[in-house]
Structures are given as C-alpha cells and as structure tokens.
PDB file of C-alpha atoms and ligand atoms in Angstrom:
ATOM      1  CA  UNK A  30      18.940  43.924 -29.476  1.00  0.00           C
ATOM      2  CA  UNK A  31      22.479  43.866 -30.103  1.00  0.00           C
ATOM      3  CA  UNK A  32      23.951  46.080 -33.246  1.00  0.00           C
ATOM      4  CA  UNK A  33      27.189  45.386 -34.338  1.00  0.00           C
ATOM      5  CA  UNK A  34      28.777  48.008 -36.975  1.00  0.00           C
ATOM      6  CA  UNK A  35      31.358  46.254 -39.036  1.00  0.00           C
ATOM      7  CA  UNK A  36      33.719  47.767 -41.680  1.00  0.00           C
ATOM      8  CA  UNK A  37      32.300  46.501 -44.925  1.00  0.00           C
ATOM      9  CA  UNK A  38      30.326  43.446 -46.075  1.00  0.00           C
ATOM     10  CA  UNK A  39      33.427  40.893 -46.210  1.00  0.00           C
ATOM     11  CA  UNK A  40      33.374  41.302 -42.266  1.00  0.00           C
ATOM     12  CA  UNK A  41      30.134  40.971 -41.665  1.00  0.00           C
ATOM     13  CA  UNK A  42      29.904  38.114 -43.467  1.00  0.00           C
ATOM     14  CA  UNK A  43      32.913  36.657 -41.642  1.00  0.00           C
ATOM     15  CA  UNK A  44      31.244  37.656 -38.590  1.00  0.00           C
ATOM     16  CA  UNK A  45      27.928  35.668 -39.365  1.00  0.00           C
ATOM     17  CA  UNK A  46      29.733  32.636 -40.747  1.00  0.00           C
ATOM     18  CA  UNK A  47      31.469  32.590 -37.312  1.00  0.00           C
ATOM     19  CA  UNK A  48      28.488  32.620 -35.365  1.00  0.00           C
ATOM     20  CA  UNK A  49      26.793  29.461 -37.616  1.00  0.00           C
ATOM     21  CA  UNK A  50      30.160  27.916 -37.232  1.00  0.00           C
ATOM     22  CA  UNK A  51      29.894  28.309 -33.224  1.00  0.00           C
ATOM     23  CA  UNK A  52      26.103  27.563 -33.552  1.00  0.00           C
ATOM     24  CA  UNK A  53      27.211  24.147 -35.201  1.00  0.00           C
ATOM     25  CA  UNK A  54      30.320  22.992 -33.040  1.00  0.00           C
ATOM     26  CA  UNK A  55      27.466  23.538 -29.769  1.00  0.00           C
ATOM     27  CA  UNK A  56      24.892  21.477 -32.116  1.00  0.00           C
ATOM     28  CA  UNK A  57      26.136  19.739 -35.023  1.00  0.00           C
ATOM     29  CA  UNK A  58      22.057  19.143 -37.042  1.00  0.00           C
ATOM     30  CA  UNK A  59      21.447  22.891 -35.953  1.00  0.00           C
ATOM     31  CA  UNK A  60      18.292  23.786 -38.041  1.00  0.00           C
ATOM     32  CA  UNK A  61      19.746  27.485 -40.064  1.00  0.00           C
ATOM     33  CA  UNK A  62      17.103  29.740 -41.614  1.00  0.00           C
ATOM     34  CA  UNK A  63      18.930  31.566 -44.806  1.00  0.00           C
ATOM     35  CA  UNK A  64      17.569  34.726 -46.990  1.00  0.00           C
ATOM     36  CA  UNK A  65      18.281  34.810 -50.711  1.00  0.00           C
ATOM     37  CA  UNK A  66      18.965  38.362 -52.258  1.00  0.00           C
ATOM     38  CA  UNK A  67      22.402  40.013 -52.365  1.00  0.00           C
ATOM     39  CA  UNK A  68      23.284  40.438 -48.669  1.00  0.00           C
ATOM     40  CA  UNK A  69      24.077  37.270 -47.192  1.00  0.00           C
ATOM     41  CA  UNK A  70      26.183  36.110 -50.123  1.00  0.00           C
ATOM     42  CA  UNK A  71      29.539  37.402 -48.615  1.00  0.00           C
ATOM     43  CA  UNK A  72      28.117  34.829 -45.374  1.00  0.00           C
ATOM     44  CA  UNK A  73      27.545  31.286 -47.400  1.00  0.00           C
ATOM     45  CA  UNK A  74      31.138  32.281 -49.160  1.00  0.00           C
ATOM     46  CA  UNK A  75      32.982  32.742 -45.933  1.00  0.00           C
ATOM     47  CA  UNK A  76      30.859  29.496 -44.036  1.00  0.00           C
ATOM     48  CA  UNK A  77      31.809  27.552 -46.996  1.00  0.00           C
ATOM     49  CA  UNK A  78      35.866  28.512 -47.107  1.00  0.00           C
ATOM     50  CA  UNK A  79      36.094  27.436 -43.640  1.00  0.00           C
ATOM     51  CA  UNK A  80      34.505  23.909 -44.851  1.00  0.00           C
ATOM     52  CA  UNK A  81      36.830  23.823 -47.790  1.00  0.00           C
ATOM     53  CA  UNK A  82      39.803  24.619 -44.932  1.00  0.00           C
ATOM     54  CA  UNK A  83      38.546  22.007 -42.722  1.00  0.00           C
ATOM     55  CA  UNK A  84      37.988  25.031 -40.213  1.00  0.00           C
ATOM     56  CA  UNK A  85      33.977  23.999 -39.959  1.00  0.00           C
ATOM     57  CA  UNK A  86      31.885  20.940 -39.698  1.00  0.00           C
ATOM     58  CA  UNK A  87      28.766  21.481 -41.288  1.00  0.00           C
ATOM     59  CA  UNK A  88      28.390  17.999 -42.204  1.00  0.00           C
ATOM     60  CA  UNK A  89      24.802  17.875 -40.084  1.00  0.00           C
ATOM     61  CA  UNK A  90      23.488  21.255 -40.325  1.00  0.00           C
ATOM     62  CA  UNK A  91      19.670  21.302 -42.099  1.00  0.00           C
ATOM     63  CA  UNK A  92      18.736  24.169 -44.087  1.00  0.00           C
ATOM     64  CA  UNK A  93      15.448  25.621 -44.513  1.00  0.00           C
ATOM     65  CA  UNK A  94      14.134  28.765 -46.531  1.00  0.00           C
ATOM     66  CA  UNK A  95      12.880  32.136 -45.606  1.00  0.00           C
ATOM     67  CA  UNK A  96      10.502  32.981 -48.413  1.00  0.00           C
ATOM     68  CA  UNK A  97       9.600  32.021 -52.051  1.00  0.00           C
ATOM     69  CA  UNK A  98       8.306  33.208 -55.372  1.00  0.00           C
ATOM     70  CA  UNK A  99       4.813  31.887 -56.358  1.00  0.00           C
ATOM     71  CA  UNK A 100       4.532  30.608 -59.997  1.00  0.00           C
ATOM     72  CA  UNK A 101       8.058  30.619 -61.118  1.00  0.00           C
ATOM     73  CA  UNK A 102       8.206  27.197 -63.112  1.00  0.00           C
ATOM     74  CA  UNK A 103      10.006  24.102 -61.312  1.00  0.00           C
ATOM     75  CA  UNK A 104      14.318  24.861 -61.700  1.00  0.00           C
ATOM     76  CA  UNK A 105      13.792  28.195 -62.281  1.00  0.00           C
ATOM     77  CA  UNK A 106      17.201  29.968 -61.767  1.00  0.00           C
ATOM     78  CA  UNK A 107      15.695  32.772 -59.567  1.00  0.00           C
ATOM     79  CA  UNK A 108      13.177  30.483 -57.705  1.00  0.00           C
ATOM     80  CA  UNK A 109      14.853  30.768 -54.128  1.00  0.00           C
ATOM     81  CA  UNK A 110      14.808  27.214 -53.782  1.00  0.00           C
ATOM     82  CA  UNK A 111      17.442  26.995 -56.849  1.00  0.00           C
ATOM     83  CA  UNK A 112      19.042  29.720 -55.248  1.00  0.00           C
ATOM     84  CA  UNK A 113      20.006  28.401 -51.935  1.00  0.00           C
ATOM     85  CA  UNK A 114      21.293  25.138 -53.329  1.00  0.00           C
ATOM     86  CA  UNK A 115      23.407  26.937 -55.674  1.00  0.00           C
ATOM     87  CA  UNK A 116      24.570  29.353 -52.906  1.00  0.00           C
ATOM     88  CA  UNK A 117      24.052  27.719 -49.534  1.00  0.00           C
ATOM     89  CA  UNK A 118      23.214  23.602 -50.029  1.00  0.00           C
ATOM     90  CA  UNK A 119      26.198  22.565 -52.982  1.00  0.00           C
ATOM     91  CA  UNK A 120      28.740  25.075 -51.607  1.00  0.00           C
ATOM     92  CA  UNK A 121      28.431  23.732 -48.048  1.00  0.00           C
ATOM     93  CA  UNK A 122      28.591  19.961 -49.524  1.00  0.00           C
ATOM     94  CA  UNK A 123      24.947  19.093 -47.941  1.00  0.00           C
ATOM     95  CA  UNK A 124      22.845  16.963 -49.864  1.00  0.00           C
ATOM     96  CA  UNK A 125      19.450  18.546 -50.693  1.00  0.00           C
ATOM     97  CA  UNK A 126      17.905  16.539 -48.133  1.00  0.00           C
ATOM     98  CA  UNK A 127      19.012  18.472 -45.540  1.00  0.00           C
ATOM     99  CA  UNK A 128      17.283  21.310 -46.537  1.00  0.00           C
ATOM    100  CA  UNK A 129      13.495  22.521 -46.699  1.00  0.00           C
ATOM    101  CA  UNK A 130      11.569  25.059 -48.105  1.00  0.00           C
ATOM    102  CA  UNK A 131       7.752  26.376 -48.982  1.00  0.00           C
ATOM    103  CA  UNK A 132       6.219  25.031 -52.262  1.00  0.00           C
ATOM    104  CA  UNK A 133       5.893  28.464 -54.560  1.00  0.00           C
ATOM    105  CA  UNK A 134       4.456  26.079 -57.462  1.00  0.00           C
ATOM    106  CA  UNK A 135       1.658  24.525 -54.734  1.00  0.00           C
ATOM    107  CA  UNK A 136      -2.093  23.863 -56.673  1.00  0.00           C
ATOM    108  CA  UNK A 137      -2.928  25.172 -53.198  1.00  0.00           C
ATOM    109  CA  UNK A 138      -0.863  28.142 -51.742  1.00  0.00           C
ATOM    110  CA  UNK A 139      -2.859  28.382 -48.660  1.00  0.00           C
ATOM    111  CA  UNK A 140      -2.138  24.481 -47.526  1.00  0.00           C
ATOM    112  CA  UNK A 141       1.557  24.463 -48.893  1.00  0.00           C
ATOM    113  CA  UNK A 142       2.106  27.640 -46.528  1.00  0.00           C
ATOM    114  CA  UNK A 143       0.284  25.616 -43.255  1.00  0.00           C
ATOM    115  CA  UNK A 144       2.313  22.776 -44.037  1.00  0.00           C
ATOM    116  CA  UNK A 145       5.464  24.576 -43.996  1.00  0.00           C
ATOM    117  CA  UNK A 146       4.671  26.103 -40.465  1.00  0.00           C
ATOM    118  CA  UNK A 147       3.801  22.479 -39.266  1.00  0.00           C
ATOM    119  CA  UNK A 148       7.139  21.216 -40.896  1.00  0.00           C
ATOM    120  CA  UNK A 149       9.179  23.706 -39.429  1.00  0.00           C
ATOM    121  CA  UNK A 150       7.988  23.005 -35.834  1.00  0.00           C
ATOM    122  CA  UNK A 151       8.243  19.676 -36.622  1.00  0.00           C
ATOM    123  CA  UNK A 152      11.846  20.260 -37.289  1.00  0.00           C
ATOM    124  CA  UNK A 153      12.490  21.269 -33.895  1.00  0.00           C
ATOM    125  CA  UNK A 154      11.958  25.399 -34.768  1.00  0.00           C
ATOM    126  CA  UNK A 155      14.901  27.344 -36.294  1.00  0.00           C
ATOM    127  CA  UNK A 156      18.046  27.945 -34.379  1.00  0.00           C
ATOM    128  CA  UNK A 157      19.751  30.761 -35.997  1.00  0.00           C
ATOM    129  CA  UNK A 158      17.826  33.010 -38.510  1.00  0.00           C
ATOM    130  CA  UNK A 159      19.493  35.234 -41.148  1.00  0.00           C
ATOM    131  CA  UNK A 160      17.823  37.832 -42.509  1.00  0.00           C
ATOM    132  CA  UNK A 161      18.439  40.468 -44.869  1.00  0.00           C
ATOM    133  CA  UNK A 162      16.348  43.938 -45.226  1.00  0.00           C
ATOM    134  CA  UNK A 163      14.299  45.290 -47.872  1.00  0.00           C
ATOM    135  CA  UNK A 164      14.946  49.092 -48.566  1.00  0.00           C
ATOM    136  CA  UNK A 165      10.966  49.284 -47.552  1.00  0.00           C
ATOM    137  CA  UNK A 166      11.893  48.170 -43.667  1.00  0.00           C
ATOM    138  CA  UNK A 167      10.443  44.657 -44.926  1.00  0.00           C
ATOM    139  CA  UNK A 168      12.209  40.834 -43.443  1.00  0.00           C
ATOM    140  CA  UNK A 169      11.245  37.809 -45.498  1.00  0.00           C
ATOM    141  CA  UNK A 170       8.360  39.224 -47.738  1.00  0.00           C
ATOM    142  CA  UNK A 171       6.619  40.821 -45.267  1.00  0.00           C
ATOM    143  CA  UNK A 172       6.292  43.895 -46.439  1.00  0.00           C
ATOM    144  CA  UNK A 173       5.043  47.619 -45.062  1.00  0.00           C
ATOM    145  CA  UNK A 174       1.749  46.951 -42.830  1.00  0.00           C
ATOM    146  CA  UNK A 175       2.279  42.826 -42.261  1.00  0.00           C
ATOM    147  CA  UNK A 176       0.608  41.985 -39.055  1.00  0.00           C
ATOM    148  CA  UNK A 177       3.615  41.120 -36.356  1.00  0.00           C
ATOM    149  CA  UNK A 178       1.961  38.074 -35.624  1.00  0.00           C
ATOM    150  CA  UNK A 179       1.720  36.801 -39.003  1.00  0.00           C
ATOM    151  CA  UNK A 180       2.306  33.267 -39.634  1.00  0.00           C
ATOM    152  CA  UNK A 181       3.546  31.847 -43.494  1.00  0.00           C
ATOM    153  CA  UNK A 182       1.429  33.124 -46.022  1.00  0.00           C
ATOM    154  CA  UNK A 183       1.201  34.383 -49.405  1.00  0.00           C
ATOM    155  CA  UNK A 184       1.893  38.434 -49.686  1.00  0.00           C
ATOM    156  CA  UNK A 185       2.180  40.827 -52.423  1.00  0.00           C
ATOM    157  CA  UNK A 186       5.127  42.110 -53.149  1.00  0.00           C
ATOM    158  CA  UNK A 187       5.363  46.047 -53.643  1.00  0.00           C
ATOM    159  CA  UNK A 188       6.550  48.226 -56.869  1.00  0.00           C
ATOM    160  CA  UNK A 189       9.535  49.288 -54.619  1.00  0.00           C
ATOM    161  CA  UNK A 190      10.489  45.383 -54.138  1.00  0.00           C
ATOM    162  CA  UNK A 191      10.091  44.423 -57.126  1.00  0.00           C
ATOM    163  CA  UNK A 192      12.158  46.951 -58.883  1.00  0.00           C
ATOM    164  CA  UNK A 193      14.459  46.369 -56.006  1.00  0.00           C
ATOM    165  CA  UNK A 194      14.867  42.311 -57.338  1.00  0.00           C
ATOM    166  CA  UNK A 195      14.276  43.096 -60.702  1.00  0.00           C
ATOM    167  CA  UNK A 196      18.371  42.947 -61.340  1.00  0.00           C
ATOM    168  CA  UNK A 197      18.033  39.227 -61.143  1.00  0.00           C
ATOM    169  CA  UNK A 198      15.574  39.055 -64.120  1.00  0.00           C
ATOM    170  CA  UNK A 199      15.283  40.067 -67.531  1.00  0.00           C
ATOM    171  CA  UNK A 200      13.042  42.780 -66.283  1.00  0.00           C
ATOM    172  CA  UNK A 201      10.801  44.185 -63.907  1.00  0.00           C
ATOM    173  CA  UNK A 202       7.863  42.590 -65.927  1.00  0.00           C
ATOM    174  CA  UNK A 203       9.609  38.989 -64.792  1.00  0.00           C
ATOM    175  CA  UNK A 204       9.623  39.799 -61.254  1.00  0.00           C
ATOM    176  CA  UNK A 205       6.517  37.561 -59.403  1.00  0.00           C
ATOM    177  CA  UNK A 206       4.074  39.176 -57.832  1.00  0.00           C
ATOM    178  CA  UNK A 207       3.485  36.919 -55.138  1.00  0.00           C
ATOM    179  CA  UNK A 208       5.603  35.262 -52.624  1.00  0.00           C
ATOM    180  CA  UNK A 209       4.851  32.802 -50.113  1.00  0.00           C
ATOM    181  CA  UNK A 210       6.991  33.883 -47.124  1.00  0.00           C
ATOM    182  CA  UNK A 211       7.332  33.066 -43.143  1.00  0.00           C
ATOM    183  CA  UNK A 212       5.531  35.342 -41.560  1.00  0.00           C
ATOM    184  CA  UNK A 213       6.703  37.746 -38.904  1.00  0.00           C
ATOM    185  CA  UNK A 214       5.384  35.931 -36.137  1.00  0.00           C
ATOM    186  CA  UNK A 215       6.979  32.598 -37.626  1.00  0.00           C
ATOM    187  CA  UNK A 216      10.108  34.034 -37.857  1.00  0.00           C
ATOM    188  CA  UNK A 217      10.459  35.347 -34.602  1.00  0.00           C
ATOM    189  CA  UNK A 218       9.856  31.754 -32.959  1.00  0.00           C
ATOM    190  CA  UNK A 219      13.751  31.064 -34.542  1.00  0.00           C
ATOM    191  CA  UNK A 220      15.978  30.877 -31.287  1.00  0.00           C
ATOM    192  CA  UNK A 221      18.282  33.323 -32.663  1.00  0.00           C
ATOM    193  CA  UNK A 222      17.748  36.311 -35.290  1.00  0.00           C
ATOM    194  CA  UNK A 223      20.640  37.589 -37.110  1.00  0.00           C
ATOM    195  CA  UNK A 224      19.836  40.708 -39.586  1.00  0.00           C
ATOM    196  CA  UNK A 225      22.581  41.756 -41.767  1.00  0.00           C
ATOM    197  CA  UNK A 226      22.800  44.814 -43.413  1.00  0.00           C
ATOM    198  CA  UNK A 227      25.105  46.474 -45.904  1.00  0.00           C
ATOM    199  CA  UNK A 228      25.153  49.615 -48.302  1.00  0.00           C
ATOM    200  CA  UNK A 229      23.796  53.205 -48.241  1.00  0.00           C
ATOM    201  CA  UNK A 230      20.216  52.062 -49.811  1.00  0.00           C
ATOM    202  CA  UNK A 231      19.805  50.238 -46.187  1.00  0.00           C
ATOM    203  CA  UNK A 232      20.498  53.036 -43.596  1.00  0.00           C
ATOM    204  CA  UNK A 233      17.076  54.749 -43.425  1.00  0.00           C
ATOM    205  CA  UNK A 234      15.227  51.193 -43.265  1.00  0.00           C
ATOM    206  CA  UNK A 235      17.677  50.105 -40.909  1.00  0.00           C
ATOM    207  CA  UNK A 236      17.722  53.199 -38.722  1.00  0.00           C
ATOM    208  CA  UNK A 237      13.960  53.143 -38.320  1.00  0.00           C
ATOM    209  CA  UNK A 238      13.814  49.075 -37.198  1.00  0.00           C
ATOM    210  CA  UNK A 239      16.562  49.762 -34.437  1.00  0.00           C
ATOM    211  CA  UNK A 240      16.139  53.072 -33.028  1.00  0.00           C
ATOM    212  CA  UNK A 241      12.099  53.822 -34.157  1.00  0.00           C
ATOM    213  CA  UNK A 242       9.166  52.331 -32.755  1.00  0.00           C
ATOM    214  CA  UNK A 243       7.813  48.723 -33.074  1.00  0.00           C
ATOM    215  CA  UNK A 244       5.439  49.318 -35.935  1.00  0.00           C
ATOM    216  CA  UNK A 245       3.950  46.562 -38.377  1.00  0.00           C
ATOM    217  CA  UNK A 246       4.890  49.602 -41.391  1.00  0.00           C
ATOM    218  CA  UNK A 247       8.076  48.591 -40.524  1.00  0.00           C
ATOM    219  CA  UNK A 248       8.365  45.251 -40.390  1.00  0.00           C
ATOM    220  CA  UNK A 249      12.217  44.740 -39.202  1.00  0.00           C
ATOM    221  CA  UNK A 250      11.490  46.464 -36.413  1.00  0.00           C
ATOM    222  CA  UNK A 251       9.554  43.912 -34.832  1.00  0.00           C
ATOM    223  CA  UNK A 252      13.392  42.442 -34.171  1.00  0.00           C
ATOM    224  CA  UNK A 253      13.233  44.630 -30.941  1.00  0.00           C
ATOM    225  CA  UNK A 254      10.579  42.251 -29.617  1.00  0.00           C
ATOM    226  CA  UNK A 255      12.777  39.418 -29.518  1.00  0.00           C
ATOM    227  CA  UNK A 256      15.054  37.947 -26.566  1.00  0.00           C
ATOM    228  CA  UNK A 257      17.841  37.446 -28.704  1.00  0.00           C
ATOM    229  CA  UNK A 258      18.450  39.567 -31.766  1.00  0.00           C
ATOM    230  CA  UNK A 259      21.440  40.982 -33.235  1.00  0.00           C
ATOM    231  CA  UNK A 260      22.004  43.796 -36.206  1.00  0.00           C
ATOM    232  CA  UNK A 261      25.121  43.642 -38.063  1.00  0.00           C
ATOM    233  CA  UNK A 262      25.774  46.135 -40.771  1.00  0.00           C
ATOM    234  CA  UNK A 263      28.475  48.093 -42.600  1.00  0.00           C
ATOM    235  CA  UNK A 264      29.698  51.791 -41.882  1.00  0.00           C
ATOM    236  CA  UNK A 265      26.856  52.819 -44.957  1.00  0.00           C
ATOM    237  CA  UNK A 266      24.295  50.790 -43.450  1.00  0.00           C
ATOM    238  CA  UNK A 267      24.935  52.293 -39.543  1.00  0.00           C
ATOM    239  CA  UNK A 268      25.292  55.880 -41.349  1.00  0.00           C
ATOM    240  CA  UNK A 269      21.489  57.134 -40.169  1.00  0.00           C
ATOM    241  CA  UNK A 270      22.118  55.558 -36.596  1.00  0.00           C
ATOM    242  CA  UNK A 271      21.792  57.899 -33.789  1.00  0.00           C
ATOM    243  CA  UNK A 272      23.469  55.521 -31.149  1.00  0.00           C
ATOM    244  CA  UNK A 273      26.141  54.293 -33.602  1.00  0.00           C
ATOM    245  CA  UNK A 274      29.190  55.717 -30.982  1.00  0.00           C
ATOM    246  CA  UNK A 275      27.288  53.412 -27.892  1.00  0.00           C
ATOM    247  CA  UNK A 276      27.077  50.494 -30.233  1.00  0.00           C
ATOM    248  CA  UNK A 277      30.745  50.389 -31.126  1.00  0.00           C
ATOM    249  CA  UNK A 278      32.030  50.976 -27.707  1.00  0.00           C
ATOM    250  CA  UNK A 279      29.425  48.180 -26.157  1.00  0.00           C
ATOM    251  CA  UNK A 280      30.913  45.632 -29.119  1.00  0.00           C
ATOM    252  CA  UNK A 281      34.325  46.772 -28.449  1.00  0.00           C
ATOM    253  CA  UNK A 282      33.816  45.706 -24.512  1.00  0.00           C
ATOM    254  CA  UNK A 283      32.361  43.145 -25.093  1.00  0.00           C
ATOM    255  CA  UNK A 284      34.039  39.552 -23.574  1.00  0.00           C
ATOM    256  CA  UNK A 285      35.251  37.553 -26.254  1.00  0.00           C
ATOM    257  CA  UNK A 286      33.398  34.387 -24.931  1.00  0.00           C
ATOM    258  CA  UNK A 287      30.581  36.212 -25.327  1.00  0.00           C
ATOM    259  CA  UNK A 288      30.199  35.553 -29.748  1.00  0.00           C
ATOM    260  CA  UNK A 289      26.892  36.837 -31.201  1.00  0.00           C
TER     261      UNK A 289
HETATM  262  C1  F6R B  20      14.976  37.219 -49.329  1.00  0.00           C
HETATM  263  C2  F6R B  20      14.528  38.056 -48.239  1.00  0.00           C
HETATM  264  C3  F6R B  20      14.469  39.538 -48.394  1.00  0.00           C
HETATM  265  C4  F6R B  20      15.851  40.125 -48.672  1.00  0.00           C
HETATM  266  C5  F6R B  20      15.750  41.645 -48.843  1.00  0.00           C
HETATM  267  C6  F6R B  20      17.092  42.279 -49.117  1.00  0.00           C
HETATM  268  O1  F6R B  20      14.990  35.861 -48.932  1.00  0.00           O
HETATM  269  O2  F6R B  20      14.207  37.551 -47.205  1.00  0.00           O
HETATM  270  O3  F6R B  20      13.955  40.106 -47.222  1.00  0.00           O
HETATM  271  O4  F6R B  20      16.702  39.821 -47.607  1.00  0.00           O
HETATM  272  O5  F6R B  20      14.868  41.928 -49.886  1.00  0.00           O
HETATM  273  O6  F6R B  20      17.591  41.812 -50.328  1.00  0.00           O
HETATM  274  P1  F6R B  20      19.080  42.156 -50.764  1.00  0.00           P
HETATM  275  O7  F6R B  20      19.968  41.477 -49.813  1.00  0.00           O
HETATM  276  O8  F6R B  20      19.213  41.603 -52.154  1.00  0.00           O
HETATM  277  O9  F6R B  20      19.216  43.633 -50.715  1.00  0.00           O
END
C-alpha cells in the first residue's frame, strides 16, 4: 500500500485527476469506479478542468457506481445515481450511457445486486477505483463487521452514517436506511484502488485501515490486501499516522515515471 500525504484537498484531488487522466491516455474506454459523498468532489472538478482545457481526453472513459440508496424515488437529487451525473457524467461531457450503476428502486434488491456483479465483470472489471472513507473505517457501504469477501448486496447503514450524510437531506429522518453497495470483495477485484481522504473527522478511521490490522470491523483496511492500493490524504487526515515521516520521504523519492 502506498500513502501519499498531500497538503490539502485541492491537491489531492489534482493528484487523483492526474492518475485517471494517465489511466485514460494508456486506455482511452478505461472502466472508473467513483464514490459520491463530499471527498472526491475536489477530483471530478479538477478531471473535468483539464477536459474543459483540452488537457484530458475522456471522451471514452465508462463510469460505473460504488453504492446506492434503496427506496429513494426515481430523480431523486440525493439518489447517487443523480449524483454522479450531476458531478462526474455532465461535467466530464459523457453521455449517460457510458455509465452504470445498481438499481436502489429494484422490486427485487437481491437480483438487481447479482446483476450488477455480472454487469460489472461483464464490463471487463474496474480499472481504477476511488473511494472515500466513512468516519466508522467503512468503503462503499460496507460498514463495521462486513465480511471481506462480500460481494454487492444490500447493508444497513449505521446511526453514525447516517447522521454523517444527513447534511445532504432535510434531516436525519430522510436519510435511507438501506443501501445496495459493492461489496468488499467486489471492490477489491478493481485493478487499481485509490482511497482519498481529507479532514480531521478521517484520521482515526484512516490510521486504523493503514497502520492496524486487517479486520472486517474495519472495513478500509482490507485495502492492505490488495496488490495495488494507494492512500492519499491531507495533513488532518495523516495527523494519527505513526509512519507519516517514512511516507513522505518514500513519495518524495519516488521516480517521477513512476505516477500512482
Ligand atoms: C459513497 C461512499 C462512502 C463515502 C464515505 C465518505 O459513495 O462510498 O463510502 O465515500 O461515506 O463520505 P464523505 O466523502 O462525504 O465524507
């Protein structure tokens, strides 16, 4: 696992757009698995700036979701699939073809979440992964205790998460209580996982997926059993890191061929 400590969200989210950018000159329809939430915002601005700046093709990239409310009615404004064509699809001028994404409004949850599985293999597997963190150590919606083989399911969210997302709803009370989300052991299939953190509310959770054990209570930890994972946060996010001074000076050495 690679951690790279940057000096505030703006650069990490340059950082990541880089990397997608790379990702995309090496393989123009790369497959990109985004998170929703508050985190990788700074990442679809900076992808999408380089687009407007003719700086990025992204003319062939697919899209496909990490997670999704159950219930919320079709359009809803919080439903992650409105979310990442507002922030991800339109910005990056991709028609909503190019993207896919679990049915949270399926008659039957259990078949919509096998047929996303099936539809991302089908896809050719994710190349590059984003994920953000919940303040409970969770990736997707897999929260606290999700088995680290876990494939898409539905889960239920905790009080923590939901009062966590309940800024982007009238209310707590609005907040779903189910999700449909990959699962841990779908999400580590991607090629590539890229977990960006930022802010003081993400050090502890952050701290305990890098530098404490592989344990399903923490679900981001189960980054450190894959081949190719890397941790970017911000100077509040690395606060609680006990190897922060060996993490800067590997990224500082690194070659500059090397990217993410
Ligand atoms: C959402 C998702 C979640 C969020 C996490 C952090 O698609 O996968 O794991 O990344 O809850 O959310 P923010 O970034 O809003 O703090």
């Amino acid at each position: 696992m690679e951690v790279v400590i940057v000096p505030d969200a703006a650069a990490g989210g340059e950082l990541v757009a880089t990397a997608m950018a790379d990702l995309l000159g090496r393989k123009p329809d790369a497959l990109l698995g985004v998170a929703t939430g508050s985190t990788p915002l700074p990442v679809y601005r900076a992808l999408a700036a380089r687009v407007r700046a003719g700086e990025a093709d992204v003319s062939r990239a697919r899209i496909c979701q990490l997670d999704e409310y159950v219930g919320l009615p079709a359009g809803h404004p919080e439903s992650y699939r409105s979310v990442v064509l507002r922030e991800v699809v339109e910005p990056l001028g991709l028609s909503p073809d190019s993207f896919m994404g679990p049915d949270g409004g399926a008659e039957d949850v259990p078949a919509a979440c096998a047929a996303y599985d099936r539809a991302l293999a089908e896809a050719g597997g994710v190349d590059l992964q984003l994920l953000g963190i919940g303040t409970d150590g969770h990736i997707g919606f897999n929260e606290p205790c999700s088995s680290l083989a876990s494939r898409t399911r539905i889960k239920t969210l905790t009080e923590q998460t939901r009062q966590d997302n309940a800024r982007f709803f009238d209310g707590i009370d609005d907040v779903p209580h189910h999700v449909i989300t990959q699962g841990i052991g779908t999400i580590l299939e991607a090629r590539h996982l890229v977990l960006l953190a930022t802010g003081e509310a993400k050090a502890e959770a952050v701290a305990l997926a890098v530098e404490g054990p592989v344990a399903a209570v923490v679900p981001a930890s189960a980054l450190q059993l894959h081949p190719h994972a890397t941790v970017v946060v911000d100077e509040a996010a690395a606060s609680r890191l006990k190897l922060a001074g060996y993490f800067r000076a590997t990224y500082a050495a690194k070659p500059s061929w090397q990217g993410l």
